[in-house]
Short mmCIF file of C-alpha atoms in Angstrom, two decimals:
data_model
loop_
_atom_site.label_atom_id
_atom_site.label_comp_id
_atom_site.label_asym_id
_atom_site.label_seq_id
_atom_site.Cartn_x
_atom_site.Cartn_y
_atom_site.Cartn_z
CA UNK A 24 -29.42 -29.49 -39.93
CA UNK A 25 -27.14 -27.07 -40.90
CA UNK A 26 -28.64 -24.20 -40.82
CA UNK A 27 -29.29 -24.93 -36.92
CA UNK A 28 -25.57 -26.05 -36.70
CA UNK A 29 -25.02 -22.49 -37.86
CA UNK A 30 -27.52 -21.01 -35.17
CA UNK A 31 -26.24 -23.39 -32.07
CA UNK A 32 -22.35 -21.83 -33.05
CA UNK A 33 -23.45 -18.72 -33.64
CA UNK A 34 -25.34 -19.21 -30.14
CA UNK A 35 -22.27 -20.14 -28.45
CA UNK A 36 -19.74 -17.84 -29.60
CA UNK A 37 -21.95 -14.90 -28.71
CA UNK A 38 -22.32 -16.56 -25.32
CA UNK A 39 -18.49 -16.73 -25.06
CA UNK A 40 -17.89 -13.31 -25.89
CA UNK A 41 -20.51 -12.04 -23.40
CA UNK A 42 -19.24 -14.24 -20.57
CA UNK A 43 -15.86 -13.01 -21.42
CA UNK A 44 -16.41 -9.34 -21.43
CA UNK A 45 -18.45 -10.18 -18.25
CA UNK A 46 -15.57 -11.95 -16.83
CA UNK A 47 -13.34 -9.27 -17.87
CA UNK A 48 -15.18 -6.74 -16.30
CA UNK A 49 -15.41 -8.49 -13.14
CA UNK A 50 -11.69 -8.73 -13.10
CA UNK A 51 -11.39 -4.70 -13.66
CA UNK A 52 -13.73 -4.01 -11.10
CA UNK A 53 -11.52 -6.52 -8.69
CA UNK A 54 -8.35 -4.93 -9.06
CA UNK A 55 -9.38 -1.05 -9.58
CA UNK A 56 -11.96 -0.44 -7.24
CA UNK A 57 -9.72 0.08 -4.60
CA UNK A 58 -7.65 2.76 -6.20
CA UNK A 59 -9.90 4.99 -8.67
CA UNK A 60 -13.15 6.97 -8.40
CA UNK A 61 -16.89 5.48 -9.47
CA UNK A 62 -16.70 7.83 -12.39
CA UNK A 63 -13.29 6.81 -13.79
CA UNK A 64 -14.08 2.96 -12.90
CA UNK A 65 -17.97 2.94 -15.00
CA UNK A 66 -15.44 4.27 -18.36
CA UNK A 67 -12.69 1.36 -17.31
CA UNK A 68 -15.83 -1.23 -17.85
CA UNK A 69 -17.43 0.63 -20.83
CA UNK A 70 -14.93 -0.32 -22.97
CA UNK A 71 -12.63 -3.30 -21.09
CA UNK A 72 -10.96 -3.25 -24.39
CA UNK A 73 -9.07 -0.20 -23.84
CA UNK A 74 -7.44 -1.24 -20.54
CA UNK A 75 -4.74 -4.20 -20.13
CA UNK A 76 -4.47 -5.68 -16.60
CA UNK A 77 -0.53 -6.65 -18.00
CA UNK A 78 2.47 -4.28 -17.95
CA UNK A 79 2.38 -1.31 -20.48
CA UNK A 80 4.44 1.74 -21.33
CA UNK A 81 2.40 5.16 -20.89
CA UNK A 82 2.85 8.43 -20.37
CA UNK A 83 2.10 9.74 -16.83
CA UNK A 84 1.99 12.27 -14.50
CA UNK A 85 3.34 11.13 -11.17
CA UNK A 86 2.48 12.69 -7.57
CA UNK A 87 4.13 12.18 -3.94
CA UNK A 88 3.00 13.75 -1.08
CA UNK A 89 4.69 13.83 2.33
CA UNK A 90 3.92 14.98 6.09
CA UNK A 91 6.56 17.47 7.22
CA UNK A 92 8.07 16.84 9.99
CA UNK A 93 5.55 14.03 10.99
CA UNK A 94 7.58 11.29 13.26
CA UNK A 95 8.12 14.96 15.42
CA UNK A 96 4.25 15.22 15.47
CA UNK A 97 3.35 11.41 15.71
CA UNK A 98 5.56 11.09 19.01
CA UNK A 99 2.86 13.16 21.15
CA UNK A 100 0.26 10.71 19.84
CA UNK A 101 -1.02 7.29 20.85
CA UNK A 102 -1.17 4.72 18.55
CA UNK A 103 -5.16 4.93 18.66
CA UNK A 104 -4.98 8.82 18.21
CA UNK A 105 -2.75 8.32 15.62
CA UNK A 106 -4.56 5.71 13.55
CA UNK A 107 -7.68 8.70 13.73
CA UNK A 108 -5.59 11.36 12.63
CA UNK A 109 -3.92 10.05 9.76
CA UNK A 110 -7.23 8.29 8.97
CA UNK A 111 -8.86 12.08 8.94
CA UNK A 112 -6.33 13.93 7.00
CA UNK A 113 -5.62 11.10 4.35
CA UNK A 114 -9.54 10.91 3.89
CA UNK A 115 -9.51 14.26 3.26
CA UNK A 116 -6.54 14.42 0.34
CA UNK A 117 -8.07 10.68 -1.25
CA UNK A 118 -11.22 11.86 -1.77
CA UNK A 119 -9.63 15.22 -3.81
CA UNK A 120 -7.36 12.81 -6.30
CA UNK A 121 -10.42 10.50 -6.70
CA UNK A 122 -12.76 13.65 -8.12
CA UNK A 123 -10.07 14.74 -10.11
CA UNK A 124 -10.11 11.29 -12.00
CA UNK A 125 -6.33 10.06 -10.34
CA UNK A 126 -5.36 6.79 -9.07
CA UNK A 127 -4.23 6.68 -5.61
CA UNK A 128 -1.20 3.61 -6.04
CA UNK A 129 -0.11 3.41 -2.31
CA UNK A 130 -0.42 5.19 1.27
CA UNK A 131 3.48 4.83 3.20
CA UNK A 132 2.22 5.93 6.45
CA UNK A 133 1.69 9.52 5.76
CA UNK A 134 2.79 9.47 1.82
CA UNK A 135 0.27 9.37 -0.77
CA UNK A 136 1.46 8.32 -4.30
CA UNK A 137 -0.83 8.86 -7.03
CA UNK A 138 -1.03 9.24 -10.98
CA UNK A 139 -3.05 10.44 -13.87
CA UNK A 140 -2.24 8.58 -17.32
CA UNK A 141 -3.26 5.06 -16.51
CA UNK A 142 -5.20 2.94 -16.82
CA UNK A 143 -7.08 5.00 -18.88
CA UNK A 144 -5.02 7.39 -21.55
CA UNK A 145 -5.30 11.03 -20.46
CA UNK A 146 -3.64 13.72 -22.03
CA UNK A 147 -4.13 16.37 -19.35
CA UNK A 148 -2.81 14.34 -17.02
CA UNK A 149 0.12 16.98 -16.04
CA UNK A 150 -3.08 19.69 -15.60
CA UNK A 151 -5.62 17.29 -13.39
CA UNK A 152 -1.98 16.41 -11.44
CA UNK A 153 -1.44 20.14 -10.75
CA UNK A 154 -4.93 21.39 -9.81
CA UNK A 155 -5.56 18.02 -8.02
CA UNK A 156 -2.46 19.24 -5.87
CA UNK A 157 -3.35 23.02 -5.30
CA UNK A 158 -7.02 21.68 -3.90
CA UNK A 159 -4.50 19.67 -1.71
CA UNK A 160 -3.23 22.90 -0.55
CA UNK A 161 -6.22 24.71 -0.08
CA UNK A 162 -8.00 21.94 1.75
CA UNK A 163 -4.64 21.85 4.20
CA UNK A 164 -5.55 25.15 4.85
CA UNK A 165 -9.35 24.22 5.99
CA UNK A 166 -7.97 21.40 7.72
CA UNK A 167 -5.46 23.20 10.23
CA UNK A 168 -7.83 25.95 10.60
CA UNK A 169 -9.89 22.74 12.39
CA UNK A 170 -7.01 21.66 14.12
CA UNK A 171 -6.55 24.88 15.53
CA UNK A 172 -9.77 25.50 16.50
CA UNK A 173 -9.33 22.15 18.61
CA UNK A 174 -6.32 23.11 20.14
CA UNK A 175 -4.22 20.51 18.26
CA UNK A 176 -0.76 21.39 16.24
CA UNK A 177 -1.00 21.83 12.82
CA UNK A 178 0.55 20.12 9.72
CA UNK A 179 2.36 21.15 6.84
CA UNK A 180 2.61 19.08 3.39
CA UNK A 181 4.94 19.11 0.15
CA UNK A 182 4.32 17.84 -3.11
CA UNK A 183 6.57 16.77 -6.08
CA UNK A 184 5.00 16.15 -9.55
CA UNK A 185 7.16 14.49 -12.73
CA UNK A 186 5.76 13.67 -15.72
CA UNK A 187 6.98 11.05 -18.39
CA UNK A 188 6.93 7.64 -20.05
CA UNK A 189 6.32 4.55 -16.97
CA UNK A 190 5.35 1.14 -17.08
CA UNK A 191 2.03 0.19 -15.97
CA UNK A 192 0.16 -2.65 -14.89
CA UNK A 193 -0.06 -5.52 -12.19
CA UNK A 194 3.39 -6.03 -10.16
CA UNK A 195 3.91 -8.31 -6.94
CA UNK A 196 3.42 -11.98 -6.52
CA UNK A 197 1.12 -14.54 -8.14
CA UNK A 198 -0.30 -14.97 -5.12
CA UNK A 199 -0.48 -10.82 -4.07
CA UNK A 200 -0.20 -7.85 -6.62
CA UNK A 201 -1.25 -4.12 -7.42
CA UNK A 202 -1.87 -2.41 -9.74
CA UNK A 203 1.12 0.30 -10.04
CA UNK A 204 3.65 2.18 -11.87
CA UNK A 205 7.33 2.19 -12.04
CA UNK A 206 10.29 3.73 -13.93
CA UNK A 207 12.80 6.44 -13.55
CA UNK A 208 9.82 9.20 -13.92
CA UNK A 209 8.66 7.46 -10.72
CA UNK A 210 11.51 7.80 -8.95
CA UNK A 211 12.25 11.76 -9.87
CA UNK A 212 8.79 12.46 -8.34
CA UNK A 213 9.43 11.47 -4.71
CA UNK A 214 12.89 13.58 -5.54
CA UNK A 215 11.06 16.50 -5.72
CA UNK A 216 8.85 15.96 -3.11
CA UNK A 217 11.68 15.73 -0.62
CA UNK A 218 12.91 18.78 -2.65
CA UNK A 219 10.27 20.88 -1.50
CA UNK A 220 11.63 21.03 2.23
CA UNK A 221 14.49 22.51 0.37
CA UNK A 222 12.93 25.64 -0.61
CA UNK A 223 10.21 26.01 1.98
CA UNK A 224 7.60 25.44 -0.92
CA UNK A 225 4.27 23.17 -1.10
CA UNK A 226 4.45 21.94 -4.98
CA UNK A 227 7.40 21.51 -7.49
CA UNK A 228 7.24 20.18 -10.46
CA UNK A 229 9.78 19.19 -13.31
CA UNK A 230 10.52 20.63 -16.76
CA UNK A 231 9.37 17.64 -17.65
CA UNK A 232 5.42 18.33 -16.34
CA UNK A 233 5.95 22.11 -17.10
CA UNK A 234 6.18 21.23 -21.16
CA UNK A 235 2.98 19.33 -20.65
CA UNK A 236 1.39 22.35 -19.74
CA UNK A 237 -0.65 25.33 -22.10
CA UNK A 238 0.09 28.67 -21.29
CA UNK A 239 -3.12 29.94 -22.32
CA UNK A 240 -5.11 27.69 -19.84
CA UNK A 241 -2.56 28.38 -16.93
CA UNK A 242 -3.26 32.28 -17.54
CA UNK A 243 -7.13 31.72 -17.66
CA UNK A 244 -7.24 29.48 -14.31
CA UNK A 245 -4.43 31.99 -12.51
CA UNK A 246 -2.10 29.12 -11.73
CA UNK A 247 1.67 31.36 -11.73
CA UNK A 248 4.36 28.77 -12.00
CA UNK A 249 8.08 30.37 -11.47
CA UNK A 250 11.43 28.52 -12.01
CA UNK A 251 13.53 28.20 -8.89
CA UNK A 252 16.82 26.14 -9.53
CA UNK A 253 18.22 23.56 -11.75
CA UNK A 254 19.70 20.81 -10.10
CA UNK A 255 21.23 17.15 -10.63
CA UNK A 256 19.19 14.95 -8.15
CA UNK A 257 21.45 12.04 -6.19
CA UNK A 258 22.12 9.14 -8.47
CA UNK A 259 21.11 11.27 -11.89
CA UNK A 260 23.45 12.85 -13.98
CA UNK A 261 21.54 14.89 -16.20
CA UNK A 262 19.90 18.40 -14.45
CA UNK A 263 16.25 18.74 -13.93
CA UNK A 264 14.98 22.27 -13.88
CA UNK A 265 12.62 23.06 -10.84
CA UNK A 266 9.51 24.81 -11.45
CA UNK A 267 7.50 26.25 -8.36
CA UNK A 268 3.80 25.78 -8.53
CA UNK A 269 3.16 29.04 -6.40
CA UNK A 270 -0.10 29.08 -3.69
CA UNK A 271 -2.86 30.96 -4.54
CA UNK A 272 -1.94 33.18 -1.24
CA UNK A 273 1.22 34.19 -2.58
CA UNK A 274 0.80 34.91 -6.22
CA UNK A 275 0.34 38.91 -5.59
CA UNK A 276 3.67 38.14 -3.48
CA UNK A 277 6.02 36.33 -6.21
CA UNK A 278 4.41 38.65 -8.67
CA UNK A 279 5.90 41.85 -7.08
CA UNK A 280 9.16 39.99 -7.02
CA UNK A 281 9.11 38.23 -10.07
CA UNK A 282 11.52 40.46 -12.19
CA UNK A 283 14.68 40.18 -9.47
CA UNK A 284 14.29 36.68 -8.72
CA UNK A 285 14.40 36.16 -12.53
CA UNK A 286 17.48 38.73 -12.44
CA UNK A 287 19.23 37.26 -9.41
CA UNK A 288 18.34 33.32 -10.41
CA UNK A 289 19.67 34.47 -14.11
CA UNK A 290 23.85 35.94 -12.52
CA UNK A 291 23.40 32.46 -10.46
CA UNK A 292 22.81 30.37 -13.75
CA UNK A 293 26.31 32.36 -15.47
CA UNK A 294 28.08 32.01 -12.15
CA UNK A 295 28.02 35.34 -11.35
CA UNK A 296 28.11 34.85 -7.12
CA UNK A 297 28.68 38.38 -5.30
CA UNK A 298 26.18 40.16 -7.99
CA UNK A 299 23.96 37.35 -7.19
CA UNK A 300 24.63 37.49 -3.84
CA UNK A 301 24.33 40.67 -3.45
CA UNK A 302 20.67 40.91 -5.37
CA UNK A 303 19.21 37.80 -3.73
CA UNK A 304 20.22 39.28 0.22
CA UNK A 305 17.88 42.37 -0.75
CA UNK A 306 14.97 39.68 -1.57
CA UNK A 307 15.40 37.62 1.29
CA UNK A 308 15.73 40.78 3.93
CA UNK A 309 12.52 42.25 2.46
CA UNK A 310 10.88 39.28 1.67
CA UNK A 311 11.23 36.55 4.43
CA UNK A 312 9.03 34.58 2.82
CA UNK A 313 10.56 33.10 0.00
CA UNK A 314 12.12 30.41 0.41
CA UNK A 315 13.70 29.56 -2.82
CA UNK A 316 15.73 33.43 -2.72
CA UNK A 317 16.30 32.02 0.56
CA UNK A 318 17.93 28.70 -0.39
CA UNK A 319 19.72 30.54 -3.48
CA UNK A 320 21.18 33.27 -1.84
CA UNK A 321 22.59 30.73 0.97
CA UNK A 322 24.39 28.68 -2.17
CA UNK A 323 25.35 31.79 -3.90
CA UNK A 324 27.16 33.11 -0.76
CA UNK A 325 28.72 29.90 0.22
CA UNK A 326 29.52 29.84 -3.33
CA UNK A 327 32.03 33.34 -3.07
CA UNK A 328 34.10 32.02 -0.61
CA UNK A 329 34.57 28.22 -2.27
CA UNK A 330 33.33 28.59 -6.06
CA UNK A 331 33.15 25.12 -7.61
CA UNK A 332 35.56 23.18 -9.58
CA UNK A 333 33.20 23.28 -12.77
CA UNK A 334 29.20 25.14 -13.01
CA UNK A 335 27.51 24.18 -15.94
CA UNK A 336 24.44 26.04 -13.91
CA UNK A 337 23.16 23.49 -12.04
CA UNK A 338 23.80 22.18 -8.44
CA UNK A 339 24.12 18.31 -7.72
CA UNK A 340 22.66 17.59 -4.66
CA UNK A 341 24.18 16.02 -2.22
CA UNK A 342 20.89 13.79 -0.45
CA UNK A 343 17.94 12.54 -1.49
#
C-alpha cells in the first residue's frame, strides 16, 4: 500500500509539473507571439524557466524609428492609400528586426520601437541593434527605388539607438497589457531619434551603445562609427555624447574627412569658435553633404557673435 502511495504521488507531481510547464508555455506563446520571430519564440519555450512574464531589470539595447516629414506626405493620401502604404513599408522594416532576433514593442503610426536584451538575455544586443538598423537603411534604399519607379514620392527615416539597464515585463491593465520596456534608457532613445533630423543623419547612437561595442568586429564587418556632438538632451542634465553610425554609401566620404572633422569637432569641444568656425566652413563648402559639419559650424558661428555664459563642451538642447 505504500509503495503504490509512493507511485500514485510520484504520478501526480510529475503530472503537475508537466501541466505546468505546458501551461506556462502556453502563456509565453500568448503574450510573445505577437512581438518576436519563430526562432527567438521556439528558445523562449525551450527553457520557460529562463523567462519571467513579471517586471525585471535588464540590460537593453533600445531602437526608435521615425518617418521624416510624414504628416507632409500622409496629407496627399487617402485614408485607404494610407493604411497600404504604411502597411508596405512597416512590413518591410518588421520582418528585418524579427530575423535579427529583436522584439518589435509598439508601432505609433509610423514609429517602430523595438529592443534586443529581453526576454531572452543577449549580450550583443547593442551589435544585432546596429546591423538590424543599417539593413533598415539599405532596404529604404530598395524601397524608394520602388516608389520611384511607380511615380510615388519617396521617404526618408532616422534612427536613435541607447543602450542600458530597463525594466521589463507585462505593463497595462489587468484586463489589457504588453509586454514592454521602460526606464530612462527608453526615453534617451526616442531623443536621439528626433536627434537625427538635427544632423541630417539616418542612425545615432549613444556613448552608452558605443561602449557595448568591439572594435575588432566593427573593423571586420566595415561598420565606421564617428562622434558628432555632445549634448544635454531636454529634461537631462548630464551630456550624452553622439556617435554617428555612418551609411555604407558614405564611408569612403567621412573617411576622406575624418581627420578635420575630428580637428574642427576637437577647437569646438575647448571653445575655440572662429578657429572652429573657420575649419568647419571649409568642410561644409566642399562637402555639402555632411550634415553634422553642417549643424556644428552653424553653432560654432552663432557661437562668435554670443559665446555662452559657461561651455563645459556640450550643448543643451533646447527641444525634444
Amino acid at each position: 500500500a505504500l509503495q503504490l502511495a509512493w507511485i500514485l504521488s510520484a504520478a501526480a507531481l510529475f503530472l503537475y509539473r508537466y501541466f505546468a510547464v505546458d501551461r506556462e508555455k502556453r502563456e509565453l506563446r500568448t503574450v510573445f507571439s505577437k512581438y518576436v520571430s519563430h526562432d527567438v519564440l521556439h528558445d523562449m519555450l525551450q527553457d520557460p524557466s529562463k523567462v519571467r512574464l513579471g517586471g525585471e531589470e535588464k540590460e537593453a539595447t533600445i531602437f526608435f524609428s521615425d518617418v521624416r516629414g510624414f504628416t507632409t506626405f500622409s496629407e496627399k493620401m487617402t485614408p485607404t492609400e494610407l493604411t497600404q502604404f504604411l502597411n508596405r513599408y512597416l512590413t518591410l522594416m518588421t520582418d528585418i528586426i524579427l530575423e535579427k532576433r529583436g522584439v518589435v514593442d509598439k508601432y505609433i503610426g509610423d514609429a517602430i520601437m523595438a529592443f534586443w536584451g529581453a526576454p531572452l538575455t543577449n549580450d550583443r544586443h547593442a551589435m544585432d541593434a546596429i546591423e538590424t538598423s543599417l539593413l533598415m537603411i539599405s532596404a529604404l534604399e530598395r524601397f524608394n527605388a520602388e516608389l520611384k519607379a511607380q511615380g510615388e514620392d519617396q521617404i526618408d527615416i532616422g534612427i536613435g539607438l541607447n543602450s542600458g539597464r530597463v525594466t521589463a515585463g507585462n505593463m497595462g491593465s489587468e484586463k489589457r497589457f504588453d509586454y514592454t520596456v521602460m526606464g530612462d534608457t527608453v526615453n534617451l532613445a526616442s531623443r536621439l531619434e528626433s536627434l537625427t533630423k538635427q544632423y541630417g543623419v539616418h542612425l545615432i547612437i549613444s556613448n552608452f551603445t558605443h561602449a557595448q561595442l568591439d572594435a575588432n568586429e566593427l573593423a571586420e564587418k566595415d561598420i565606421l562609427i564617428r562622434e558628432i556632438d555632445c549634448v544635454k538632451v531636454k529634461g537631462k542634465k548630464l551630456p550624452v555624447t553622439l556617435f554617428e553610425v555612418v551609411d555604407p554609401g558614405k564611408r569612403e566620404a567621412v573617411r576622406r574627412t575624418w581627420g578635420r572633422f575630428s580637428e574642427a569637432r576637437s577647437l569646438y569641444y575647448k571653445g575655440e569658435w572662429k578657429s572652429a568656425t573657420a575649419l568647419l566652413k571649409q568642410l561644409v563648402d566642399k562637402e555639402s553633404w555632411d550634415g553634422p559639419a553642417k549643424t556644428l559650424y552653424e553653432r560654432c558661428a552663432y557661437f562668435v557673435e554670443q559665446a555662452p555664459e559657461t561651455w563645459d563642451g556640450s550643448y543643451e538642447m533646447k527641444s525634444k
